[in-house]
Amino acid sequence: MVKNDRANFGSKLGVILASAGSAVGLGNIWRFPYETGNHGGAAFILIYLGCVLILGLPVMIAEFLIGRSSQANTAGAYRNLAPGTHWRWIGRLGVLTGFLILGYYSVVAGWTLEYIGEAVTNGFVGKDAEGFKSAFNQFAANPWRPMLWMILFMLATHFVIVRGVEKGIERSSKIMMPALFIIVLILVVCSVSLPGAEAGIEFLLKPDFSKVDANVFLGAMGQAFFSLSLGMGCLCTYASYFSKQTNLTRTALSVGVIDTIVAILAGFIIFPAAFSVGISPDAGPSLVFITLPNVFQQAFSGIPLLAYLFSVMFYVLLAMAALTSTISMHEVSTAYLHEEFNLSRKKAARIVTLGCIFLGIFCSLSWGALKGYTLFGMTIFDLFDYVTAKIMLPVGGFFISIFTGWYLDRKIVWAEITNNGSLRVPVYKLIIFILRFIAPISIALIFINELGLFKLL
Ligand code: PHE
């Protein structure tokens, strides 16, 4: 069922900013730094860059071409391109993955609102490292506050989604993405000019390969998929709103480059500042909530106005980045319900919002009341993160490469990548080769490696 009355992004810039808006998010500013910190710094970053180049970009092009050629939500896309086959389950798996990610992502997104409030009302002043730690733990464990912020964040997402593709998604990205970039640059300059920042810069640039093990590879691959919004049909859904003139390869390259630059710059905001006040880089998910406010206070202790502005800007940045990403995850499920079940867009959006709030409640409570409920030693929140980023997204990416590389009619792939022959794409053969062999084999090897099977052999 190919519909011609589908919504569309209005401009080339809109396409890039909306897709980059999806990619740039908490993954870059919250998750990337703590994964880098946990996995030892520069060596992790190098492996991460390899994953972006070898897995990320080709899979992104594959998602783009599946979405644009099928003109449908991600589940409908596989139904259109592979009618009557089980491939539709890949689309459905993507919808489920996006839904689960949104469930815990919205909790962290909610925290950013609390921290904007704290920053604006001077709530960070006078606290020391211990003070910030207990403040965060108390806040996260509180049953109500984080939950209310999470709900508020979901409502903000809902508000943009119901306004539609061009007026909601595209317009909001066009405002937020440039603002985000400016804030990132200001923060980097401040951070690297702090006394003692060199240690942090070294941590980011000098690889220590002795820390590299199976886990580092899985972490880097999961982070690449997560950060580029790949493996769940998010960019596939967005691509269904691209025009026939959009150059898919170039768009993928722009999104990949923007996303990577923001992640690395986030590292340059966080580590120089953290090292400058002697804070350990491996604090985990709470890094930007416990460590950073402390860093701002200490680093600018002589200049309270700077500490104030730095904190407010940082959390506003985090909230904006999160919003453009929650919007894109929401759109995957909304488009699915809207098109597959013939619901109005409003109704579909309402179901998604309520469903995510429901999941979000459990993820939020897993920092307090439900902390004791663990599986494989992980809380509900950690489990959602582990299962989605480190398993479901790479598995999705594996099947997306196989689908495009082996199953899909080569004429469709060629027509989409070259816009029916009107574009010269010198890397066309390379893209196909990676999708057929390199991407699926690397993903499989990383999983096998993680399971420790190589060691057994
Ligand atoms: N890429 C987003 C980020 O880095 C997260 C995301 C994952 C968004 C999957 C959409 C789909 O924060």
CSV table of C-alpha atoms and ligand atoms in Angstrom, one decimal:
chain,number,residue,atom,x,y,z
A,1,MET,CA,0.0,0.0,0.0
A,2,VAL,CA,2.0,3.0,-1.2
A,3,LYS,CA,0.4,6.2,-0.2
A,4,ASN,CA,1.2,9.4,-2.1
A,5,ASP,CA,-0.4,11.8,0.3
A,6,ARG,CA,2.2,11.2,3.0
A,7,ALA,CA,3.7,14.0,5.0
A,8,ASN,CA,7.1,15.2,3.9
A,9,PHE,CA,10.0,17.2,5.2
A,10,GLY,CA,9.9,20.6,3.6
A,11,SER,CA,13.6,21.2,2.8
A,12,LYS,CA,17.0,19.5,2.5
A,13,LEU,CA,18.2,21.3,5.6
A,14,GLY,CA,15.1,20.1,7.4
A,15,VAL,CA,15.9,16.5,6.5
A,16,ILE,CA,19.4,16.8,7.8
A,17,LEU,CA,18.5,18.7,11.0
A,18,ALA,CA,15.6,16.4,11.8
A,19,SER,CA,17.7,13.2,11.3
A,20,ALA,CA,20.7,14.7,13.2
A,21,GLY,CA,18.2,15.8,15.9
A,22,SER,CA,17.2,12.2,16.3
A,23,ALA,CA,20.8,11.1,16.4
A,24,VAL,CA,22.2,13.8,18.7
A,25,GLY,CA,20.7,13.2,22.1
A,26,LEU,CA,21.3,11.9,25.6
A,27,GLY,CA,23.3,9.2,23.7
A,28,ASN,CA,26.0,11.8,22.9
A,29,ILE,CA,26.0,13.9,26.0
A,30,TRP,CA,25.0,11.5,28.7
A,31,ARG,CA,25.7,8.0,27.5
A,32,PHE,CA,28.8,8.5,25.4
A,33,PRO,CA,30.9,10.1,28.2
A,34,TYR,CA,30.0,7.5,30.7
A,35,GLU,CA,30.6,4.6,28.4
A,36,THR,CA,33.9,6.2,27.4
A,37,GLY,CA,34.7,6.7,31.1
A,38,ASN,CA,33.8,3.1,32.0
A,39,HIS,CA,35.8,1.7,29.1
A,40,GLY,CA,39.0,3.6,29.6
A,41,GLY,CA,38.9,6.6,27.3
A,42,ALA,CA,40.6,7.0,24.0
A,43,ALA,CA,40.9,3.3,23.0
A,44,PHE,CA,37.1,3.0,23.4
A,45,ILE,CA,36.6,6.1,21.2
A,46,LEU,CA,38.8,4.7,18.4
A,47,ILE,CA,36.8,1.4,18.4
A,48,TYR,CA,33.6,3.5,18.5
A,49,LEU,CA,34.7,5.5,15.4
A,50,GLY,CA,35.4,2.2,13.6
A,51,CYS,CA,31.9,1.0,14.5
A,52,VAL,CA,30.4,4.3,13.2
A,53,LEU,CA,32.3,4.0,9.9
A,54,ILE,CA,32.0,0.3,9.2
A,55,LEU,CA,28.6,-0.4,10.7
A,56,GLY,CA,26.8,2.8,11.3
A,57,LEU,CA,27.0,4.6,8.0
A,58,PRO,CA,26.1,1.6,5.8
A,59,VAL,CA,23.2,0.6,8.0
A,60,MET,CA,22.0,4.1,8.0
A,61,ILE,CA,21.9,4.2,4.3
A,62,ALA,CA,20.1,0.9,4.3
A,63,GLU,CA,17.5,2.3,6.7
A,64,PHE,CA,17.1,5.4,4.6
A,65,LEU,CA,16.5,3.4,1.4
A,66,ILE,CA,14.1,1.0,3.0
A,67,GLY,CA,12.1,3.9,4.4
A,68,ARG,CA,12.1,6.0,1.3
A,69,SER,CA,11.3,3.3,-1.2
A,70,SER,CA,8.5,1.9,0.8
A,71,GLN,CA,6.9,5.2,1.9
A,72,ALA,CA,5.6,3.6,5.0
A,73,ASN,CA,6.2,3.3,8.8
A,74,THR,CA,8.9,0.7,9.6
A,75,ALA,CA,6.6,-2.3,9.9
A,76,GLY,CA,4.7,-1.4,6.8
A,77,ALA,CA,8.0,-0.9,5.0
A,78,TYR,CA,9.0,-4.5,5.2
A,79,ARG,CA,5.4,-5.5,4.3
A,80,ASN,CA,5.6,-3.4,1.2
A,81,LEU,CA,9.0,-4.6,0.2
A,82,ALA,CA,8.8,-8.2,1.2
A,83,PRO,CA,5.0,-9.0,1.1
A,84,GLY,CA,4.0,-12.2,2.8
A,85,THR,CA,7.4,-12.9,4.4
A,86,HIS,CA,8.6,-12.9,8.0
A,87,TRP,CA,10.7,-9.8,7.3
A,88,ARG,CA,7.8,-7.8,8.8
A,89,TRP,CA,8.9,-9.0,12.2
A,90,ILE,CA,12.1,-6.9,11.8
A,91,GLY,CA,9.9,-3.8,11.5
A,92,ARG,CA,7.8,-4.8,14.5
A,93,LEU,CA,10.9,-5.6,16.5
A,94,GLY,CA,12.0,-2.0,15.8
A,95,VAL,CA,8.8,-0.5,17.0
A,96,LEU,CA,9.1,-2.5,20.2
A,97,THR,CA,12.7,-1.5,20.7
A,98,GLY,CA,11.9,2.2,20.2
A,99,PHE,CA,9.1,1.9,22.6
A,100,LEU,CA,11.3,0.3,25.3
A,101,ILE,CA,14.1,2.8,24.8
A,102,LEU,CA,11.6,5.7,25.1
A,103,GLY,CA,10.5,4.1,28.4
A,104,TYR,CA,13.8,4.6,30.1
A,105,TYR,CA,15.2,7.5,28.0
A,106,SER,CA,12.2,9.7,29.1
A,107,VAL,CA,13.3,9.2,32.7
A,108,VAL,CA,16.7,10.6,32.1
A,109,ALA,CA,15.2,13.3,29.9
A,110,GLY,CA,13.0,14.2,32.9
A,111,TRP,CA,16.0,14.5,35.2
A,112,THR,CA,17.3,17.2,32.9
A,113,LEU,CA,14.3,19.3,33.7
A,114,GLU,CA,14.8,19.0,37.4
A,115,TYR,CA,18.5,20.0,36.9
A,116,ILE,CA,17.5,23.0,34.8
A,117,GLY,CA,15.3,24.0,37.7
A,118,GLU,CA,18.1,23.6,40.2
A,119,ALA,CA,20.5,25.5,38.0
A,120,VAL,CA,18.2,28.4,37.4
A,121,THR,CA,17.3,28.7,41.1
A,122,ASN,CA,20.9,28.6,42.2
A,123,GLY,CA,20.4,25.2,43.8
A,124,PHE,CA,23.9,24.1,43.1
A,125,VAL,CA,25.6,26.8,45.1
A,126,GLY,CA,27.4,25.8,48.3
A,127,LYS,CA,27.2,22.0,47.7
A,128,ASP,CA,30.3,19.8,47.8
A,129,ALA,CA,31.0,16.5,46.0
A,130,GLU,CA,29.2,14.5,48.7
A,131,GLY,CA,26.3,17.0,48.7
A,132,PHE,CA,25.8,16.5,44.9
A,133,LYS,CA,25.9,12.8,45.2
A,134,SER,CA,23.3,12.6,48.0
A,135,ALA,CA,21.2,15.2,46.3
A,136,PHE,CA,21.1,13.2,43.1
A,137,ASN,CA,20.5,9.9,44.9
A,138,GLN,CA,17.7,11.4,47.0
A,139,PHE,CA,16.1,13.0,44.0
A,140,ALA,CA,16.3,9.8,41.8
A,141,ALA,CA,15.0,7.7,44.6
A,142,ASN,CA,12.0,10.0,45.3
A,143,PRO,CA,8.9,8.3,44.0
A,144,TRP,CA,7.2,11.4,42.7
A,145,ARG,CA,9.5,14.1,41.4
A,146,PRO,CA,11.4,12.2,38.7
A,147,MET,CA,8.1,10.6,37.6
A,148,LEU,CA,6.4,14.0,37.2
A,149,TRP,CA,9.3,15.3,35.2
A,150,MET,CA,9.3,12.2,33.0
A,151,ILE,CA,5.5,12.7,32.4
A,152,LEU,CA,6.1,16.4,31.6
A,153,PHE,CA,8.8,15.5,29.1
A,154,MET,CA,6.6,12.9,27.4
A,155,LEU,CA,3.8,15.5,27.2
A,156,ALA,CA,6.3,18.0,25.5
A,157,THR,CA,7.2,15.2,23.0
A,158,HIS,CA,3.5,14.5,22.4
A,159,PHE,CA,2.8,18.1,21.8
A,160,VAL,CA,5.4,18.3,19.0
A,161,ILE,CA,4.4,14.9,17.5
A,162,VAL,CA,0.7,15.9,17.1
A,163,ARG,CA,1.7,19.0,15.2
A,164,GLY,CA,2.9,16.7,12.5
A,165,VAL,CA,6.1,16.1,10.5
A,166,GLU,CA,6.8,19.5,8.9
A,167,LYS,CA,5.3,21.8,11.5
A,168,GLY,CA,6.3,19.8,14.5
A,169,ILE,CA,9.3,17.6,13.9
A,170,GLU,CA,11.1,19.7,11.3
A,171,ARG,CA,10.4,23.1,12.7
A,172,SER,CA,11.5,22.2,16.3
A,173,SER,CA,14.7,20.6,15.0
A,174,LYS,CA,15.5,23.8,13.0
A,175,ILE,CA,15.4,25.8,16.1
A,176,MET,CA,16.9,23.4,18.6
A,177,MET,CA,19.8,22.0,16.6
A,178,PRO,CA,21.7,25.2,15.8
A,179,ALA,CA,21.1,26.4,19.4
A,180,LEU,CA,22.5,23.1,20.7
A,181,PHE,CA,25.6,23.4,18.5
A,182,ILE,CA,26.4,26.9,19.8
A,183,ILE,CA,26.0,25.9,23.4
A,184,VAL,CA,28.3,22.9,22.9
A,185,LEU,CA,31.0,25.1,21.5
A,186,ILE,CA,30.8,27.6,24.3
A,187,LEU,CA,31.0,24.9,26.9
A,188,VAL,CA,34.0,23.2,25.2
A,189,VAL,CA,35.9,26.4,25.2
A,190,CYS,CA,35.2,27.0,28.9
A,191,SER,CA,36.0,23.5,29.9
A,192,VAL,CA,39.3,23.1,28.1
A,193,SER,CA,40.6,26.4,29.4
A,194,LEU,CA,40.2,25.3,33.0
A,195,PRO,CA,43.4,24.7,35.0
A,196,GLY,CA,44.5,21.1,34.9
A,197,ALA,CA,42.2,20.3,31.9
A,198,GLU,CA,45.2,18.6,30.1
A,199,ALA,CA,44.7,15.4,32.0
A,200,GLY,CA,41.1,15.1,30.6
A,201,ILE,CA,42.3,15.9,27.1
A,202,GLU,CA,44.9,13.2,27.4
A,203,PHE,CA,42.3,10.7,28.6
A,204,LEU,CA,40.4,11.4,25.4
A,205,LEU,CA,43.3,11.4,23.0
A,206,LYS,CA,45.9,8.8,24.3
A,207,PRO,CA,44.6,5.3,23.8
A,208,ASP,CA,45.4,2.7,26.5
A,209,PHE,CA,44.7,-0.6,24.7
A,210,SER,CA,45.4,-2.7,27.8
A,211,LYS,CA,41.8,-2.0,28.9
A,212,VAL,CA,40.3,-3.4,25.7
A,213,ASP,CA,38.3,-6.6,26.1
A,214,ALA,CA,35.1,-8.1,24.6
A,215,ASN,CA,33.0,-5.8,26.6
A,216,VAL,CA,34.6,-2.7,25.1
A,217,PHE,CA,33.7,-3.9,21.6
A,218,LEU,CA,30.1,-4.7,22.6
A,219,GLY,CA,29.9,-1.3,24.3
A,220,ALA,CA,31.3,0.6,21.3
A,221,MET,CA,29.0,-1.2,18.9
A,222,GLY,CA,25.9,-0.7,21.1
A,223,GLN,CA,26.8,3.0,21.5
A,224,ALA,CA,27.3,3.5,17.8
A,225,PHE,CA,23.8,2.0,17.1
A,226,PHE,CA,22.2,3.9,19.9
A,227,SER,CA,23.8,7.2,19.2
A,228,LEU,CA,23.1,7.1,15.4
A,229,SER,CA,19.5,6.0,16.2
A,230,LEU,CA,20.0,2.8,14.1
A,231,GLY,CA,18.6,-0.7,14.3
A,232,MET,CA,15.0,0.1,15.1
A,233,GLY,CA,13.6,1.8,12.1
A,234,CYS,CA,13.8,5.3,13.4
A,235,LEU,CA,15.7,6.8,10.5
A,236,CYS,CA,13.7,4.4,8.2
A,237,THR,CA,10.6,6.1,9.4
A,238,TYR,CA,12.1,9.6,8.9
A,239,ALA,CA,13.3,8.6,5.4
A,240,SER,CA,9.8,7.8,4.4
A,241,TYR,CA,9.2,11.6,4.7
A,242,PHE,CA,12.3,12.4,2.5
A,243,SER,CA,11.7,13.7,-1.0
A,244,LYS,CA,12.8,11.7,-4.1
A,245,GLN,CA,15.6,14.3,-4.6
A,246,THR,CA,17.3,13.7,-1.2
A,247,ASN,CA,20.8,12.3,-1.6
A,248,LEU,CA,20.7,9.4,0.9
A,249,THR,CA,24.5,8.7,1.0
A,250,ARG,CA,25.3,12.4,1.6
A,251,THR,CA,22.6,12.8,4.2
A,252,ALA,CA,23.9,9.7,6.1
A,253,LEU,CA,27.4,11.1,6.0
A,254,SER,CA,26.2,14.5,7.3
A,255,VAL,CA,24.2,12.9,10.1
A,256,GLY,CA,27.1,10.6,11.0
A,257,VAL,CA,29.6,13.4,11.1
A,258,ILE,CA,27.4,15.8,13.1
A,259,ASP,CA,26.6,13.1,15.6
A,260,THR,CA,30.2,12.1,16.0
A,261,ILE,CA,31.4,15.6,16.4
A,262,VAL,CA,28.8,16.3,19.1
A,263,ALA,CA,29.8,13.2,21.0
A,264,ILE,CA,33.5,14.0,20.9
A,265,LEU,CA,32.8,17.6,21.9
A,266,ALA,CA,30.7,16.4,24.8
A,267,GLY,CA,33.7,14.4,25.9
A,268,PHE,CA,35.7,17.6,25.7
A,269,ILE,CA,33.2,19.3,27.9
A,270,ILE,CA,33.0,16.7,30.5
A,271,PHE,CA,36.5,15.1,30.9
A,272,PRO,CA,38.7,18.2,31.0
A,273,ALA,CA,36.3,19.7,33.6
A,274,ALA,CA,36.0,16.5,35.6
A,275,PHE,CA,39.8,15.9,35.7
A,276,SER,CA,40.4,19.6,36.5
A,277,VAL,CA,38.7,19.1,39.8
A,278,GLY,CA,40.0,15.5,40.3
A,279,ILE,CA,36.8,13.6,39.7
A,280,SER,CA,36.9,10.1,38.5
A,281,PRO,CA,35.6,9.6,34.9
A,282,ASP,CA,33.9,6.3,35.5
A,283,ALA,CA,30.9,7.4,37.6
A,284,GLY,CA,28.5,5.7,35.2
A,285,PRO,CA,25.0,6.9,34.3
A,286,SER,CA,25.0,9.5,37.0
A,287,LEU,CA,28.2,11.2,35.6
A,288,VAL,CA,26.6,14.2,34.2
A,289,PHE,CA,24.2,14.7,37.1
A,290,ILE,CA,26.5,14.2,40.0
A,291,THR,CA,29.9,15.0,38.7
A,292,LEU,CA,29.2,18.0,36.5
A,293,PRO,CA,27.3,20.3,38.8
A,294,ASN,CA,30.1,19.8,41.2
A,295,VAL,CA,32.6,20.5,38.5
A,296,PHE,CA,30.8,23.8,37.5
A,297,GLN,CA,30.8,25.0,41.1
A,298,GLN,CA,34.5,24.1,41.8
A,299,ALA,CA,35.9,25.1,38.4
A,300,PHE,CA,34.3,28.6,38.5
A,301,SER,CA,34.4,29.1,42.2
A,302,GLY,CA,35.8,32.5,41.8
A,303,ILE,CA,33.3,33.6,39.2
A,304,PRO,CA,29.8,32.6,40.4
A,305,LEU,CA,28.1,34.1,37.3
A,306,LEU,CA,30.0,31.8,35.0
A,307,ALA,CA,29.2,28.8,37.2
A,308,TYR,CA,25.6,29.8,37.0
A,309,LEU,CA,25.5,30.3,33.2
A,310,PHE,CA,27.6,27.2,32.5
A,311,SER,CA,25.2,25.0,34.6
A,312,VAL,CA,22.0,26.5,33.1
A,313,MET,CA,23.3,26.2,29.6
A,314,PHE,CA,24.5,22.6,30.0
A,315,TYR,CA,21.2,21.3,31.3
A,316,VAL,CA,19.2,23.2,28.7
A,317,LEU,CA,21.4,21.7,26.1
A,318,LEU,CA,20.8,18.2,27.5
A,319,ALA,CA,17.0,18.7,27.5
A,320,MET,CA,16.9,20.0,23.9
A,321,ALA,CA,19.1,17.2,22.7
A,322,ALA,CA,16.9,14.7,24.4
A,323,LEU,CA,13.7,16.2,23.1
A,324,THR,CA,14.7,16.0,19.4
A,325,SER,CA,15.5,12.3,20.0
A,326,THR,CA,12.3,11.4,22.0
A,327,ILE,CA,10.3,13.0,19.2
A,328,SER,CA,12.0,10.6,16.7
A,329,MET,CA,11.4,7.5,18.8
A,330,HIS,CA,7.8,8.5,19.4
A,331,GLU,CA,7.3,9.0,15.7
A,332,VAL,CA,8.2,5.4,15.0
A,333,SER,CA,5.4,4.0,17.1
A,334,THR,CA,3.0,6.8,16.2
A,335,ALA,CA,3.4,6.2,12.4
A,336,TYR,CA,3.1,2.5,13.0
A,337,LEU,CA,-0.2,2.7,14.9
A,338,HIS,CA,-1.5,5.5,12.6
A,339,GLU,CA,-0.9,3.6,9.4
A,340,GLU,CA,-1.2,0.0,10.3
A,341,PHE,CA,-4.3,0.2,12.5
A,342,ASN,CA,-5.9,3.1,10.7
A,343,LEU,CA,-6.0,5.3,13.8
A,344,SER,CA,-5.9,9.1,13.6
A,345,ARG,CA,-2.4,10.5,14.2
A,346,LYS,CA,-3.7,12.1,17.4
A,347,LYS,CA,-5.1,8.9,18.7
A,348,ALA,CA,-2.0,6.9,17.8
A,349,ALA,CA,0.2,9.5,19.5
A,350,ARG,CA,-2.0,9.4,22.6
A,351,ILE,CA,-1.6,5.6,22.9
A,352,VAL,CA,2.2,5.8,22.5
A,353,THR,CA,2.5,8.6,25.1
A,354,LEU,CA,0.4,6.8,27.6
A,355,GLY,CA,2.2,3.5,27.0
A,356,CYS,CA,5.6,5.1,27.4
A,357,ILE,CA,4.6,6.9,30.6
A,358,PHE,CA,3.5,3.5,31.9
A,359,LEU,CA,7.0,2.0,31.2
A,360,GLY,CA,8.7,5.1,32.4
A,361,ILE,CA,7.0,4.8,35.8
A,362,PHE,CA,8.7,1.5,36.4
A,363,CYS,CA,12.0,2.7,35.1
A,364,SER,CA,11.8,5.8,37.3
A,365,LEU,CA,10.9,3.8,40.4
A,366,SER,CA,13.8,1.4,39.7
A,367,TRP,CA,16.0,4.1,41.2
A,368,GLY,CA,14.1,4.1,44.4
A,369,ALA,CA,11.2,1.9,45.5
A,370,LEU,CA,11.9,-0.8,42.9
A,371,LYS,CA,15.7,-0.7,43.3
A,372,GLY,CA,15.7,-4.2,44.9
A,373,TYR,CA,14.0,-5.8,41.9
A,374,THR,CA,16.9,-6.9,39.7
A,375,LEU,CA,17.5,-9.5,37.0
A,376,PHE,CA,21.1,-10.6,36.1
A,377,GLY,CA,22.2,-8.0,38.7
A,378,MET,CA,20.6,-5.1,36.8
A,379,THR,CA,17.7,-2.9,37.9
A,380,ILE,CA,14.7,-2.5,35.5
A,381,PHE,CA,16.3,0.7,34.2
A,382,ASP,CA,19.7,-0.8,33.6
A,383,LEU,CA,18.1,-3.9,32.0
A,384,PHE,CA,16.1,-1.8,29.6
A,385,ASP,CA,19.3,0.0,28.6
A,386,TYR,CA,21.4,-3.1,28.3
A,387,VAL,CA,18.8,-5.2,26.3
A,388,THR,CA,17.9,-2.4,23.9
A,389,ALA,CA,21.2,-0.8,23.2
A,390,LYS,CA,23.5,-3.8,23.4
A,391,ILE,CA,21.2,-6.5,22.0
A,392,MET,CA,18.1,-5.3,20.2
A,393,LEU,CA,19.6,-2.5,18.2
A,394,PRO,CA,22.6,-4.5,16.9
A,395,VAL,CA,20.3,-7.5,16.1
A,396,GLY,CA,18.1,-5.1,14.2
A,397,GLY,CA,21.1,-3.7,12.4
A,398,PHE,CA,22.2,-7.3,11.5
A,399,PHE,CA,18.9,-8.1,9.9
A,400,ILE,CA,18.7,-4.7,8.2
A,401,SER,CA,22.0,-5.3,6.5
A,402,ILE,CA,21.0,-8.9,5.5
A,403,PHE,CA,17.7,-7.6,4.2
A,404,THR,CA,19.2,-4.9,2.1
A,405,GLY,CA,22.4,-6.8,1.0
A,406,TRP,CA,20.8,-10.1,0.2
A,407,TYR,CA,17.0,-10.0,0.0
A,408,LEU,CA,16.0,-6.7,-1.5
A,409,ASP,CA,15.9,-6.4,-5.3
A,410,ARG,CA,19.2,-4.8,-6.3
A,411,LYS,CA,17.4,-2.5,-8.7
A,412,ILE,CA,15.5,-0.9,-5.8
A,413,VAL,CA,18.8,-0.5,-3.9
A,414,TRP,CA,20.5,1.1,-6.9
A,415,ALA,CA,17.5,3.3,-7.7
A,416,GLU,CA,17.4,4.7,-4.2
A,417,ILE,CA,21.1,5.2,-3.6
A,418,THR,CA,21.7,6.9,-7.0
A,419,ASN,CA,18.2,8.5,-7.3
A,420,ASN,CA,17.5,6.5,-10.4
A,421,GLY,CA,20.9,7.0,-11.9
A,422,SER,CA,21.0,10.7,-11.5
A,423,LEU,CA,23.7,10.7,-8.8
A,424,ARG,CA,27.2,9.4,-9.1
A,425,VAL,CA,27.9,7.4,-5.9
A,426,PRO,CA,31.5,6.2,-6.2
A,427,VAL,CA,31.1,4.2,-3.0
A,428,TYR,CA,28.0,2.3,-4.2
A,429,LYS,CA,29.8,-1.1,-4.5
A,430,LEU,CA,31.6,-0.6,-1.2
A,431,ILE,CA,28.2,0.0,0.5
A,432,ILE,CA,26.8,-3.1,-0.9
A,433,PHE,CA,29.8,-5.2,0.0
A,434,ILE,CA,29.7,-3.9,3.6
A,435,LEU,CA,26.0,-4.6,3.9
A,436,ARG,CA,26.4,-8.1,2.5
A,437,PHE,CA,29.5,-9.2,4.4
A,438,ILE,CA,31.3,-6.8,6.7
A,439,ALA,CA,28.4,-5.5,8.7
A,440,PRO,CA,26.6,-8.8,9.5
A,441,ILE,CA,29.9,-10.6,10.1
A,442,SER,CA,31.3,-7.9,12.4
A,443,ILE,CA,28.0,-7.8,14.4
A,444,ALA,CA,28.0,-11.6,14.8
A,445,LEU,CA,31.7,-11.6,15.8
A,446,ILE,CA,31.2,-9.0,18.5
A,447,PHE,CA,28.3,-11.1,19.9
A,448,ILE,CA,30.3,-14.3,19.8
A,449,ASN,CA,33.3,-12.5,21.4
A,450,GLU,CA,31.1,-11.1,24.2
A,451,LEU,CA,29.8,-14.6,24.9
A,452,GLY,CA,33.3,-15.6,25.4
A,453,LEU,CA,33.2,-18.3,22.8
A,454,PHE,CA,36.6,-17.4,21.3
A,455,LYS,CA,38.2,-18.0,24.7
A,456,LEU,CA,36.5,-21.4,24.9
A,457,LEU,CA,38.0,-22.3,21.5
B,1,PHE,N1,20.3,8.6,19.1
B,1,PHE,C1,19.6,9.0,20.2
B,1,PHE,C2,20.7,9.6,21.2
B,1,PHE,O1,21.8,9.5,20.9
B,1,PHE,C3,18.8,8.0,20.9
B,1,PHE,C4,17.9,7.2,20.0
B,1,PHE,C5,18.1,5.9,19.8
B,1,PHE,C6,17.0,7.9,19.2
B,1,PHE,C7,17.3,5.2,18.9
B,1,PHE,C8,16.2,7.2,18.4
B,1,PHE,C9,16.3,5.9,18.2
B,1,PHE,O2,20.3,10.1,22.2
